[in-house]
XYZ file of C-alpha atoms in Angstrom:
366
model
C 36.459 34.930 8.163
C 37.334 38.211 9.882
C 37.185 38.640 13.653
C 34.391 41.157 13.193
C 32.465 38.742 11.021
C 32.929 35.961 13.537
C 31.617 38.156 16.373
C 28.685 39.145 14.199
C 27.902 35.476 13.635
C 27.973 34.893 17.388
C 25.469 37.698 17.941
C 23.274 36.241 15.210
C 23.498 32.812 16.840
C 22.441 34.284 20.185
C 19.521 36.135 18.631
C 18.336 33.090 16.673
C 18.597 30.815 19.683
C 16.630 33.327 21.751
C 13.868 33.190 19.147
C 13.849 29.391 19.279
C 13.558 29.468 23.054
C 10.896 32.155 23.013
C 8.765 30.141 20.602
C 9.206 27.041 22.747
C 7.972 29.003 25.750
C 4.929 30.649 24.195
C 2.597 28.475 26.222
C 4.461 29.714 29.327
C 3.403 26.746 31.416
C 3.683 27.524 35.115
C 6.425 25.445 36.790
C 5.825 23.644 40.072
C 7.112 26.765 41.769
C 7.158 30.037 39.872
C 10.163 31.196 41.893
C 12.133 27.964 41.533
C 15.625 28.507 40.152
C 18.035 25.962 38.722
C 21.762 26.599 38.995
C 23.631 24.101 36.898
C 27.241 23.454 35.971
C 28.552 22.194 32.636
C 31.975 20.778 31.849
C 33.406 20.175 28.386
C 36.183 18.200 26.745
C 37.555 21.328 25.032
C 40.475 23.500 26.175
C 39.660 26.949 27.635
C 38.740 29.548 24.982
C 38.823 26.856 22.290
C 37.352 28.562 19.199
C 33.931 27.531 17.899
C 33.495 24.403 20.056
C 34.023 25.922 23.515
C 32.627 29.183 22.186
C 29.360 27.422 21.324
C 29.114 26.153 24.912
C 29.604 29.615 26.389
C 27.028 31.114 24.035
C 24.615 28.259 24.737
C 24.811 29.052 28.462
C 24.262 32.769 27.884
C 21.296 31.961 25.670
C 19.680 29.746 28.299
C 20.187 32.363 30.986
C 18.423 34.881 28.740
C 15.503 32.916 27.343
C 14.623 31.275 30.667
C 14.826 34.677 32.379
C 17.499 33.316 34.732
C 15.339 30.394 35.810
C 18.046 28.072 34.476
C 21.457 29.564 35.165
C 24.275 27.580 33.604
C 27.951 28.032 34.413
C 30.417 26.543 31.926
C 33.819 25.063 32.746
C 36.280 24.128 30.020
C 38.079 20.815 30.130
C 40.493 20.688 33.059
C 39.065 23.702 34.872
C 36.825 21.623 37.128
C 37.386 18.010 36.087
C 39.692 16.309 33.548
C 38.287 16.493 29.993
C 37.960 12.733 29.622
C 35.998 12.474 32.901
C 33.052 14.397 31.428
C 30.838 11.359 30.847
C 31.364 9.958 34.343
C 30.812 13.179 36.279
C 27.548 13.936 34.462
C 26.372 10.331 34.710
C 26.966 10.399 38.469
C 25.147 13.705 38.894
C 28.221 15.519 40.217
C 27.562 17.972 37.364
C 24.323 18.463 35.461
C 25.662 18.905 31.913
C 28.623 18.062 29.743
C 29.654 18.576 26.125
C 32.119 16.485 24.174
C 32.566 13.763 21.597
C 31.320 10.260 22.346
C 34.429 8.523 21.043
C 36.173 9.641 24.231
C 34.055 7.186 26.216
C 33.696 4.213 23.881
C 35.862 2.273 26.339
C 32.954 2.490 28.780
C 30.069 2.586 26.274
C 31.211 0.869 23.055
C 28.043 1.658 21.075
C 28.406 5.398 21.802
C 30.707 5.564 18.792
C 27.745 5.124 16.465
C 26.530 8.548 17.625
C 29.811 10.323 16.970
C 32.180 8.936 14.354
C 32.739 5.568 12.716
C 35.583 4.758 10.315
C 34.209 4.815 6.762
C 30.801 5.493 8.283
C 28.023 7.807 7.204
C 28.577 11.386 6.131
C 27.168 14.157 8.289
C 24.128 14.450 6.043
C 23.471 10.709 6.158
C 24.032 10.626 9.921
C 21.533 13.403 10.571
C 19.008 11.604 8.360
C 19.446 8.446 10.439
C 19.282 10.368 13.704
C 16.070 12.241 12.926
C 14.400 10.085 10.273
C 15.772 6.603 10.812
C 15.278 5.942 14.511
C 18.787 6.883 15.589
C 17.732 9.420 18.212
C 15.464 6.943 19.973
C 18.294 4.405 20.111
C 20.711 7.022 21.431
C 18.324 7.872 24.259
C 17.820 4.196 25.053
C 21.572 3.593 25.248
C 22.336 6.612 27.429
C 19.362 6.034 29.733
C 21.362 3.129 31.155
C 23.829 5.726 32.447
C 21.236 8.209 33.728
C 21.903 10.529 30.795
C 19.819 12.402 28.233
C 21.734 13.092 24.972
C 21.237 15.938 22.495
C 23.272 16.637 19.365
C 25.391 19.767 19.728
C 27.307 20.119 16.475
C 29.101 18.181 13.769
C 32.611 18.772 12.469
C 31.848 17.128 9.124
C 34.601 15.196 7.358
C 37.898 15.537 9.174
C 41.493 15.152 8.015
C 43.477 11.926 8.424
C 46.089 13.682 10.543
C 49.560 15.185 10.805
C 52.582 12.931 10.341
C 56.257 13.533 11.034
C 57.163 11.249 8.131
C 55.492 10.231 4.884
C 53.151 7.261 4.565
C 53.895 5.567 1.257
C 52.857 2.014 2.090
C 50.950 0.051 4.712
C 54.242 -1.012 6.287
C 54.942 2.628 7.189
C 52.229 2.400 9.844
C 54.028 -0.353 11.748
C 55.198 0.885 15.147
C 53.944 4.431 14.526
C 52.861 6.231 17.713
C 49.687 8.154 16.932
C 47.115 10.134 18.840
C 43.800 8.955 17.407
C 40.691 8.279 19.532
C 37.644 6.056 19.157
C 37.251 3.298 16.642
C 39.690 4.940 14.279
C 42.254 4.181 16.964
C 41.150 0.551 17.155
C 41.541 0.199 13.396
C 45.016 1.720 13.508
C 45.996 -0.521 16.424
C 44.946 -3.596 14.448
C 47.351 -2.501 11.702
C 50.321 -2.154 14.036
C 50.032 1.459 15.189
C 50.725 2.273 18.841
C 47.638 4.315 19.677
C 47.767 7.099 22.269
C 44.729 8.928 23.683
C 45.457 12.547 24.576
C 43.207 15.573 25.191
C 43.574 18.383 22.682
C 45.684 20.621 24.900
C 48.477 18.014 25.047
C 48.720 17.106 21.353
C 51.096 19.799 20.103
C 53.702 19.260 22.803
C 53.665 15.479 22.354
C 54.019 15.809 18.578
C 56.668 18.527 18.721
C 58.817 16.571 21.203
C 58.485 13.334 19.262
C 56.597 11.563 22.039
C 54.159 10.687 19.261
C 54.817 10.425 15.522
C 51.408 11.486 14.266
C 48.170 13.005 15.490
C 44.609 13.384 14.318
C 42.848 16.412 15.779
C 39.923 18.003 13.950
C 40.092 19.769 10.606
C 42.102 22.610 9.016
C 40.792 25.496 11.116
C 41.412 23.907 14.511
C 44.594 22.183 13.358
C 45.960 25.569 12.306
C 44.973 27.164 15.610
C 46.767 24.393 17.499
C 49.883 24.959 15.387
C 50.266 21.321 14.414
C 51.926 22.289 11.123
C 54.947 23.419 13.155
C 55.375 19.961 14.690
C 54.742 17.669 11.699
C 54.921 18.648 8.010
C 52.747 16.023 6.309
C 48.985 16.609 6.323
C 47.033 13.594 5.115
C 43.518 13.135 3.778
C 40.808 11.812 3.544
C 39.591 11.606 7.120
C 38.538 7.968 6.826
C 38.269 7.685 10.610
C 35.683 10.477 10.886
C 33.477 11.015 7.819
C 31.543 13.054 10.345
C 31.997 13.642 14.050
C 28.865 14.551 15.957
C 29.276 16.462 19.201
C 26.941 15.824 22.089
C 25.335 17.572 25.013
C 24.726 15.130 27.852
C 22.409 15.911 30.746
C 22.036 14.086 34.055
C 18.623 12.479 33.658
C 17.251 13.024 37.213
C 18.219 16.713 36.950
C 16.579 16.901 33.510
C 13.363 15.383 34.807
C 13.143 18.016 37.549
C 13.021 20.796 34.959
C 9.624 22.186 33.901
C 8.784 21.176 30.333
C 9.094 24.808 29.234
C 12.723 24.875 30.389
C 13.424 21.507 28.780
C 12.120 22.906 25.491
C 14.423 25.909 25.848
C 17.408 23.587 26.349
C 16.427 21.521 23.297
C 15.964 24.612 21.143
C 19.241 26.230 22.193
C 21.113 22.943 21.654
C 19.632 22.582 18.169
C 20.735 26.096 17.293
C 24.221 25.412 18.677
C 24.358 22.342 16.443
C 23.506 24.331 13.318
C 25.840 27.201 14.195
C 28.806 24.982 15.071
C 28.501 22.799 11.970
C 28.031 25.733 9.592
C 30.777 27.849 11.136
C 33.328 25.052 10.824
C 32.420 24.550 7.165
C 32.932 28.271 6.589
C 36.309 28.361 8.350
C 37.956 25.176 7.073
C 38.413 26.164 3.421
C 40.396 29.361 4.066
C 42.373 27.597 6.812
C 43.441 24.802 4.457
C 44.589 27.391 1.923
C 46.695 29.138 4.578
C 48.195 25.870 5.791
C 49.402 24.906 2.336
C 50.343 28.340 0.979
C 51.655 30.173 4.049
C 52.575 27.556 6.646
C 54.332 25.014 4.448
C 52.057 22.068 5.167
C 52.585 19.247 2.677
C 49.166 17.987 1.654
C 49.129 14.278 0.892
C 46.462 11.701 0.005
C 46.744 8.351 1.743
C 47.744 5.652 -0.772
C 44.876 3.538 -2.094
C 46.320 0.307 -0.687
C 46.489 1.897 2.767
C 42.879 3.089 2.494
C 41.772 -0.374 1.334
C 43.455 -2.016 4.329
C 41.946 0.554 6.672
C 38.466 -0.042 5.256
C 38.743 -3.834 5.496
C 39.903 -3.609 9.096
C 37.231 -1.018 9.931
C 34.504 -3.384 8.710
C 35.818 -6.065 11.066
C 36.073 -3.685 14.023
C 32.565 -2.271 13.537
C 31.052 -5.762 13.303
C 32.244 -6.436 16.851
C 31.136 -3.201 18.534
C 29.076 -3.968 21.609
C 29.338 -7.723 21.122
C 26.068 -9.464 21.926
C 24.675 -6.675 24.106
C 21.029 -6.297 23.087
C 20.925 -2.492 22.805
C 24.330 -2.267 21.128
C 23.357 -4.907 18.591
C 20.136 -3.049 17.828
C 22.059 0.201 17.285
C 24.681 -1.456 15.106
C 22.093 -3.132 12.891
C 20.050 0.071 12.560
C 23.107 2.170 11.633
C 24.485 -0.278 9.073
C 21.065 -0.943 7.553
C 20.343 2.775 7.153
C 23.762 3.371 5.609
C 23.163 0.615 3.068
C 19.659 1.832 2.218
C 20.824 5.427 1.758
C 23.935 4.591 -0.282
C 22.317 4.612 -3.724
C 20.713 7.996 -3.115
C 23.999 9.345 -1.767
C 25.837 8.109 -4.880
C 23.464 9.756 -7.359
C 23.124 12.981 -5.343
C 26.062 14.176 -3.218
C 28.796 12.011 -4.764
C 27.606 12.527 -8.331
C 27.358 16.282 -7.852
C 30.873 16.464 -6.376
C 32.249 14.551 -9.368
C 30.362 16.807 -11.790
C 31.728 19.938 -10.131
C 35.264 18.532 -10.358
C 34.971 18.343 -14.152
C 35.490 22.097 -14.304
């Protein structure tokens, strides 16, 4: 995608989101005070100027400022500018900031069941996940879980299937994982740890340096477009697929619940509409950018594309099943989420096999 085309898409996103917000505000309900203004701050887990993901946050803020006629003014801070990236959940939960954007697997240490709303190893595809979220009760469960932390969650994008990561040496057998130092977050990290990998959690801005210096041996980041932008191909030559650890990775907007409840319903609707548009734009833009980026990585940058061996994938899947079965332990809400997610995945599997999977196989026939 050209720079001009990308800027054009951003303008289109802004225009579409403005329409969404305008429709939401047609009733133009009068707030408690017509002159009341809300000045909020948002932090993210992304590095400054991070393409697409941080870009969506900046555009989201501009959209809200426009469609609420400055009644909700949102200032965005990238990860590290105001608070550390991995502190996003805590600072919004406490009310120190009103909004945050990130990926829930960064805080599964605090909220184990949050991983169900981001990425699970060998979990649902993006399409299946969205079906569960909107048609299978997932959204209600997400709200119930986050209410315990004074948060309101909204989906804010989805990266789709990711890559398995960049490795400094080849993986030919399960034994090659033993003692490997790898940056991989969330439950993918727990699965790797169970198989002998030394798991490291690093924010995106620190990955390249750690990989290039040999502090880590491998790293999972996002997908071809962002991996190329981060220059990971210069630090490790082997690029593995499939992204078993993240069949999809939903991004989230979290809002401090008391602050949310102080907003007039018209402003809440504007936030919901702009977040929904950011979700569509982010997901679609990444799909559009990843194909050309993968081609450049393999043809121009010398990346060596490799598929993980079947025996490695089988071991990963077996271990993932065991890890997922223990998420949240006996906690009532976590158990309810786990059962709902796994039940929906099972019930949707046959349809997925005869639709998406079957079509992909048919297209591969040439």
